[in-house]
mmCIF file with all atom_site columns, C-alpha atoms in Angstrom:
data_model
loop_
_atom_site.group_PDB
_atom_site.id
_atom_site.type_symbol
_atom_site.label_atom_id
_atom_site.label_alt_id
_atom_site.label_comp_id
_atom_site.label_asym_id
_atom_site.label_entity_id
_atom_site.label_seq_id
_atom_site.pdbx_PDB_ins_code
_atom_site.Cartn_x
_atom_site.Cartn_y
_atom_site.Cartn_z
_atom_site.occupancy
_atom_site.B_iso_or_equiv
_atom_site.pdbx_formal_charge
_atom_site.auth_seq_id
_atom_site.auth_comp_id
_atom_site.auth_asym_id
_atom_site.auth_atom_id
_atom_site.pdbx_PDB_model_num
ATOM 1   C CA . MET P 1 1   ? 0.000  0.000  0.000   1.00 0.00 ? 6   MET P CA 1
ATOM 2   C CA . PHE P 1 2   ? 2.813  2.484  0.768   1.00 0.00 ? 7   PHE P CA 1
ATOM 3   C CA . ILE P 1 3   ? 5.225  1.184  -1.892  1.00 0.00 ? 8   ILE P CA 1
ATOM 4   C CA . THR P 1 4   ? 3.103  1.924  -4.992  1.00 0.00 ? 9   THR P CA 1
ATOM 5   C CA . PRO P 1 5   ? 2.801  5.724  -4.432  1.00 0.00 ? 10  PRO P CA 1
ATOM 6   C CA . ALA P 1 6   ? 6.527  5.889  -3.738  1.00 0.00 ? 11  ALA P CA 1
ATOM 7   C CA . TYR P 1 7   ? 7.332  4.262  -7.073  1.00 0.00 ? 12  TYR P CA 1
ATOM 8   C CA . ALA P 1 8   ? 4.893  6.520  -8.896  1.00 0.00 ? 13  ALA P CA 1
ATOM 9   C CA . GLN P 1 9   ? 6.456  9.633  -7.424  1.00 0.00 ? 14  GLN P CA 1
ATOM 10  C CA . THR P 1 10  ? 9.983  8.535  -8.235  1.00 0.00 ? 15  THR P CA 1
ATOM 11  C CA . ALA P 1 11  ? 9.136  7.682  -11.828 1.00 0.00 ? 16  ALA P CA 1
ATOM 12  C CA . GLY P 1 12  ? 7.379  11.002 -12.390 1.00 0.00 ? 17  GLY P CA 1
ATOM 13  C CA . ALA P 1 13  ? 10.228 13.075 -10.995 1.00 0.00 ? 18  ALA P CA 1
ATOM 14  C CA . ALA P 1 14  ? 12.884 11.241 -12.964 1.00 0.00 ? 19  ALA P CA 1
ATOM 15  C CA . SER P 1 15  ? 11.092 11.580 -16.316 1.00 0.00 ? 20  SER P CA 1
ATOM 16  C CA . GLY P 1 16  ? 10.647 15.368 -15.953 1.00 0.00 ? 21  GLY P CA 1
ATOM 17  C CA . GLY P 1 17  ? 14.261 16.515 -16.277 1.00 0.00 ? 22  GLY P CA 1
ATOM 18  C CA . ILE P 1 18  ? 14.957 19.482 -18.510 1.00 0.00 ? 23  ILE P CA 1
ATOM 19  C CA . ALA P 1 19  ? 11.515 19.406 -20.134 1.00 0.00 ? 24  ALA P CA 1
ATOM 20  C CA . ALA P 1 20  ? 9.924  20.172 -16.778 1.00 0.00 ? 25  ALA P CA 1
ATOM 21  C CA . PHE P 1 21  ? 12.211 23.189 -16.423 1.00 0.00 ? 26  PHE P CA 1
ATOM 22  C CA . VAL P 1 22  ? 11.869 24.536 -19.986 1.00 0.00 ? 27  VAL P CA 1
ATOM 23  C CA . SER P 1 23  ? 8.133  24.086 -20.572 1.00 0.00 ? 28  SER P CA 1
ATOM 24  C CA . PRO P 1 24  ? 7.038  26.905 -18.185 1.00 0.00 ? 29  PRO P CA 1
ATOM 25  C CA . LEU P 1 25  ? 9.551  29.261 -19.844 1.00 0.00 ? 30  LEU P CA 1
ATOM 26  C CA . ILE P 1 26  ? 8.140  28.857 -23.366 1.00 0.00 ? 31  ILE P CA 1
ATOM 27  C CA . PRO P 1 27  ? 5.121  31.191 -22.822 1.00 0.00 ? 32  PRO P CA 1
ATOM 28  C CA . VAL P 1 28  ? 7.373  33.807 -21.204 1.00 0.00 ? 33  VAL P CA 1
ATOM 29  C CA . ILE P 1 29  ? 9.816  33.718 -24.138 1.00 0.00 ? 34  ILE P CA 1
ATOM 30  C CA . PHE P 1 30  ? 6.913  33.876 -26.596 1.00 0.00 ? 35  PHE P CA 1
ATOM 31  C CA . THR P 1 31  ? 5.419  36.901 -24.786 1.00 0.00 ? 36  THR P CA 1
ATOM 32  C CA . ILE P 1 32  ? 8.760  38.732 -24.776 1.00 0.00 ? 37  ILE P CA 1
ATOM 33  C CA . ALA P 1 33  ? 9.164  38.066 -28.518 1.00 0.00 ? 38  ALA P CA 1
ATOM 34  C CA . ILE P 1 34  ? 5.673  39.410 -29.270 1.00 0.00 ? 39  ILE P CA 1
ATOM 35  C CA . PHE P 1 35  ? 6.273  42.556 -27.203 1.00 0.00 ? 40  PHE P CA 1
ATOM 36  C CA . TYR P 1 36  ? 9.575  43.138 -28.975 1.00 0.00 ? 41  TYR P CA 1
ATOM 37  C CA . LEU P 1 37  ? 8.055  42.776 -32.428 1.00 0.00 ? 42  LEU P CA 1
ATOM 38  C CA . LEU P 1 38  ? 4.834  44.708 -31.803 1.00 0.00 ? 43  LEU P CA 1
ATOM 39  C CA . VAL P 1 39  ? 5.921  47.387 -29.325 1.00 0.00 ? 44  VAL P CA 1
ATOM 40  C CA . PHE P 1 40  ? 9.646  47.987 -29.007 1.00 0.00 ? 45  PHE P CA 1
ATOM 41  C CA . ARG P 1 41  ? 10.757 47.730 -32.660 1.00 0.00 ? 46  ARG P CA 1
ATOM 42  C CA . PRO P 1 42  ? 8.162  50.177 -34.058 1.00 0.00 ? 47  PRO P CA 1
ATOM 43  C CA . GLN P 1 43  ? 8.831  52.586 -31.192 1.00 0.00 ? 48  GLN P CA 1
ATOM 44  C CA . GLN P 1 44  ? 12.579 52.506 -31.870 1.00 0.00 ? 49  GLN P CA 1
ATOM 45  C CA . ARG P 1 45  ? 11.950 53.044 -35.586 1.00 0.00 ? 50  ARG P CA 1
ATOM 46  C CA . GLN P 1 46  ? 9.750  56.081 -34.876 1.00 0.00 ? 51  GLN P CA 1
ATOM 47  C CA . ALA P 1 47  ? 12.340 57.544 -32.497 1.00 0.00 ? 52  ALA P CA 1
ATOM 48  C CA . LYS P 1 48  ? 15.078 57.120 -35.111 1.00 0.00 ? 53  LYS P CA 1
ATOM 49  C CA . LEU P 1 49  ? 12.936 58.790 -37.783 1.00 0.00 ? 54  LEU P CA 1
ATOM 50  C CA . HIS P 1 50  ? 12.164 61.681 -35.415 1.00 0.00 ? 55  HIS P CA 1
ATOM 51  C CA . ARG P 1 51  ? 15.871 62.194 -34.597 1.00 0.00 ? 56  ARG P CA 1
ATOM 52  C CA . GLU P 1 52  ? 16.685 62.248 -38.316 1.00 0.00 ? 57  GLU P CA 1
ATOM 53  C CA . ARG P 1 53  ? 13.967 64.838 -39.046 1.00 0.00 ? 58  ARG P CA 1
ATOM 54  C CA . ILE P 1 54  ? 15.162 67.075 -36.189 1.00 0.00 ? 59  ILE P CA 1
ATOM 55  C CA . ALA P 1 55  ? 18.789 66.803 -37.313 1.00 0.00 ? 60  ALA P CA 1
ATOM 56  C CA . ALA P 1 56  ? 17.795 67.726 -40.892 1.00 0.00 ? 61  ALA P CA 1
ATOM 57  C CA . VAL P 1 57  ? 15.809 70.861 -39.998 1.00 0.00 ? 62  VAL P CA 1
ATOM 58  C CA . LYS P 1 58  ? 16.738 73.834 -42.203 1.00 0.00 ? 63  LYS P CA 1
ATOM 59  C CA . LYS P 1 59  ? 15.762 77.422 -42.819 1.00 0.00 ? 64  LYS P CA 1
ATOM 60  C CA . GLY P 1 60  ? 12.192 77.767 -44.054 1.00 0.00 ? 65  GLY P CA 1
ATOM 61  C CA . ASP P 1 61  ? 10.839 74.595 -42.443 1.00 0.00 ? 66  ASP P CA 1
ATOM 62  C CA . SER P 1 62  ? 7.667  74.848 -40.375 1.00 0.00 ? 67  SER P CA 1
ATOM 63  C CA . VAL P 1 63  ? 8.115  73.429 -36.882 1.00 0.00 ? 68  VAL P CA 1
ATOM 64  C CA . VAL P 1 64  ? 6.147  72.755 -33.721 1.00 0.00 ? 69  VAL P CA 1
ATOM 65  C CA . THR P 1 65  ? 7.893  72.882 -30.356 1.00 0.00 ? 70  THR P CA 1
ATOM 66  C CA . GLY P 1 66  ? 7.160  70.799 -27.284 1.00 0.00 ? 71  GLY P CA 1
ATOM 67  C CA . GLY P 1 67  ? 5.461  73.827 -25.737 1.00 0.00 ? 72  GLY P CA 1
ATOM 68  C CA . GLY P 1 68  ? 3.055  74.096 -28.670 1.00 0.00 ? 73  GLY P CA 1
ATOM 69  C CA . LEU P 1 69  ? 4.629  77.054 -30.476 1.00 0.00 ? 74  LEU P CA 1
ATOM 70  C CA . MET P 1 70  ? 4.276  76.854 -34.232 1.00 0.00 ? 75  MET P CA 1
ATOM 71  C CA . GLY P 1 71  ? 6.416  78.844 -36.613 1.00 0.00 ? 76  GLY P CA 1
ATOM 72  C CA . LYS P 1 72  ? 8.930  78.973 -39.411 1.00 0.00 ? 77  LYS P CA 1
ATOM 73  C CA . VAL P 1 73  ? 12.657 78.393 -38.923 1.00 0.00 ? 78  VAL P CA 1
ATOM 74  C CA . THR P 1 74  ? 14.708 81.488 -39.742 1.00 0.00 ? 79  THR P CA 1
ATOM 75  C CA . ARG P 1 75  ? 18.140 80.369 -38.549 1.00 0.00 ? 80  ARG P CA 1
ATOM 76  C CA . VAL P 1 76  ? 19.702 77.028 -37.640 1.00 0.00 ? 81  VAL P CA 1
ATOM 77  C CA . GLU P 1 77  ? 22.673 76.583 -35.310 1.00 0.00 ? 82  GLU P CA 1
ATOM 78  C CA . ASP P 1 78  ? 24.243 73.427 -33.898 1.00 0.00 ? 83  ASP P CA 1
ATOM 79  C CA . ASP P 1 79  ? 21.874 72.917 -30.964 1.00 0.00 ? 84  ASP P CA 1
ATOM 80  C CA . HIS P 1 80  ? 19.407 75.797 -31.426 1.00 0.00 ? 85  HIS P CA 1
ATOM 81  C CA . VAL P 1 81  ? 16.960 77.082 -34.004 1.00 0.00 ? 86  VAL P CA 1
ATOM 82  C CA . GLU P 1 82  ? 15.433 80.510 -34.320 1.00 0.00 ? 87  GLU P CA 1
ATOM 83  C CA . ILE P 1 83  ? 11.707 80.346 -35.003 1.00 0.00 ? 88  ILE P CA 1
ATOM 84  C CA . GLU P 1 84  ? 9.528  83.171 -36.270 1.00 0.00 ? 89  GLU P CA 1
ATOM 85  C CA . ILE P 1 85  ? 6.159  82.648 -34.597 1.00 0.00 ? 90  ILE P CA 1
ATOM 86  C CA . ALA P 1 86  ? 4.593  85.893 -35.861 1.00 0.00 ? 91  ALA P CA 1
ATOM 87  C CA . THR P 1 87  ? 5.707  88.729 -38.102 1.00 0.00 ? 92  THR P CA 1
ATOM 88  C CA . GLY P 1 88  ? 8.753  90.210 -36.420 1.00 0.00 ? 93  GLY P CA 1
ATOM 89  C CA . VAL P 1 89  ? 8.519  87.905 -33.370 1.00 0.00 ? 94  VAL P CA 1
ATOM 90  C CA . LYS P 1 90  ? 11.408 85.446 -33.196 1.00 0.00 ? 95  LYS P CA 1
ATOM 91  C CA . VAL P 1 91  ? 12.191 82.964 -30.451 1.00 0.00 ? 96  VAL P CA 1
ATOM 92  C CA . LYS P 1 92  ? 15.163 80.727 -29.944 1.00 0.00 ? 97  LYS P CA 1
ATOM 93  C CA . ALA P 1 93  ? 14.487 77.044 -29.196 1.00 0.00 ? 98  ALA P CA 1
ATOM 94  C CA . VAL P 1 94  ? 16.627 74.018 -28.495 1.00 0.00 ? 99  VAL P CA 1
ATOM 95  C CA . LYS P 1 95  ? 16.469 71.505 -31.352 1.00 0.00 ? 100 LYS P CA 1
ATOM 96  C CA . THR P 1 96  ? 15.588 68.630 -29.056 1.00 0.00 ? 101 THR P CA 1
ATOM 97  C CA . THR P 1 97  ? 12.343 70.374 -28.037 1.00 0.00 ? 102 THR P CA 1
ATOM 98  C CA . LEU P 1 98  ? 11.008 70.262 -31.597 1.00 0.00 ? 103 LEU P CA 1
ATOM 99  C CA . THR P 1 99  ? 8.201  67.741 -31.912 1.00 0.00 ? 104 THR P CA 1
ATOM 100 C CA . ASP P 1 100 ? 7.273  68.084 -35.577 1.00 0.00 ? 105 ASP P CA 1
ATOM 101 C CA . VAL P 1 101 ? 9.023  69.341 -38.700 1.00 0.00 ? 106 VAL P CA 1
ATOM 102 C CA . THR P 1 102 ? 7.247  70.075 -41.976 1.00 0.00 ? 107 THR P CA 1
ATOM 103 C CA . PRO P 1 103 ? 9.596  70.636 -44.927 1.00 0.00 ? 108 PRO P CA 1
ATOM 104 C CA . LEU P 1 104 ? 9.687  73.901 -46.870 1.00 0.00 ? 109 LEU P CA 1
ATOM 105 C CA . GLY P 1 105 ? 7.472  72.563 -49.671 1.00 0.00 ? 110 GLY P CA 1
ATOM 106 C CA . GLY P 1 106 ? 4.827  71.456 -47.205 1.00 0.00 ? 111 GLY P CA 1
ATOM 107 C CA . ALA P 1 107 ? 3.443  68.041 -46.519 1.00 0.00 ? 112 ALA P CA 1
ATOM 108 C CA . LYS P 1 108 ? 2.959  65.431 -49.226 1.00 0.00 ? 113 LYS P CA 1
ATOM 109 C CA . PRO P 1 109 ? -0.278 65.980 -51.141 1.00 0.00 ? 114 PRO P CA 1
ATOM 110 C CA . ALA P 1 110 ? -3.121 63.560 -50.563 1.00 0.00 ? 115 ALA P CA 1
ATOM 111 C CA . ASN P 1 111 ? -3.926 61.024 -53.250 1.00 0.00 ? 116 ASN P CA 1
ATOM 112 C CA . ASP P 1 112 ? -6.917 62.798 -54.753 1.00 0.00 ? 117 ASP P CA 1
#
């Protein structure tokens, strides 16, 4: 009566091995892979595109700052841009505070 459960427990523990250790990790690895592909990669791609647009800002571009100021770039320096927000009103902003840059020609036209 006591011997049979002991044999059953020993056989079950011995057959588990590495499979018993790896099988709970498979859903965790799968979840991490899905998050990487659906969240982190697109976010990194958007951040890279934004950095490239900010680095390529030039005179005449329309910009929006983090504070919500909209205007046209009148002068570009290494780390700063001068933005004309109204006729005769110019402000100096740090390039990293720019949130959106529209090229001189404007946005791409819609497919009408």
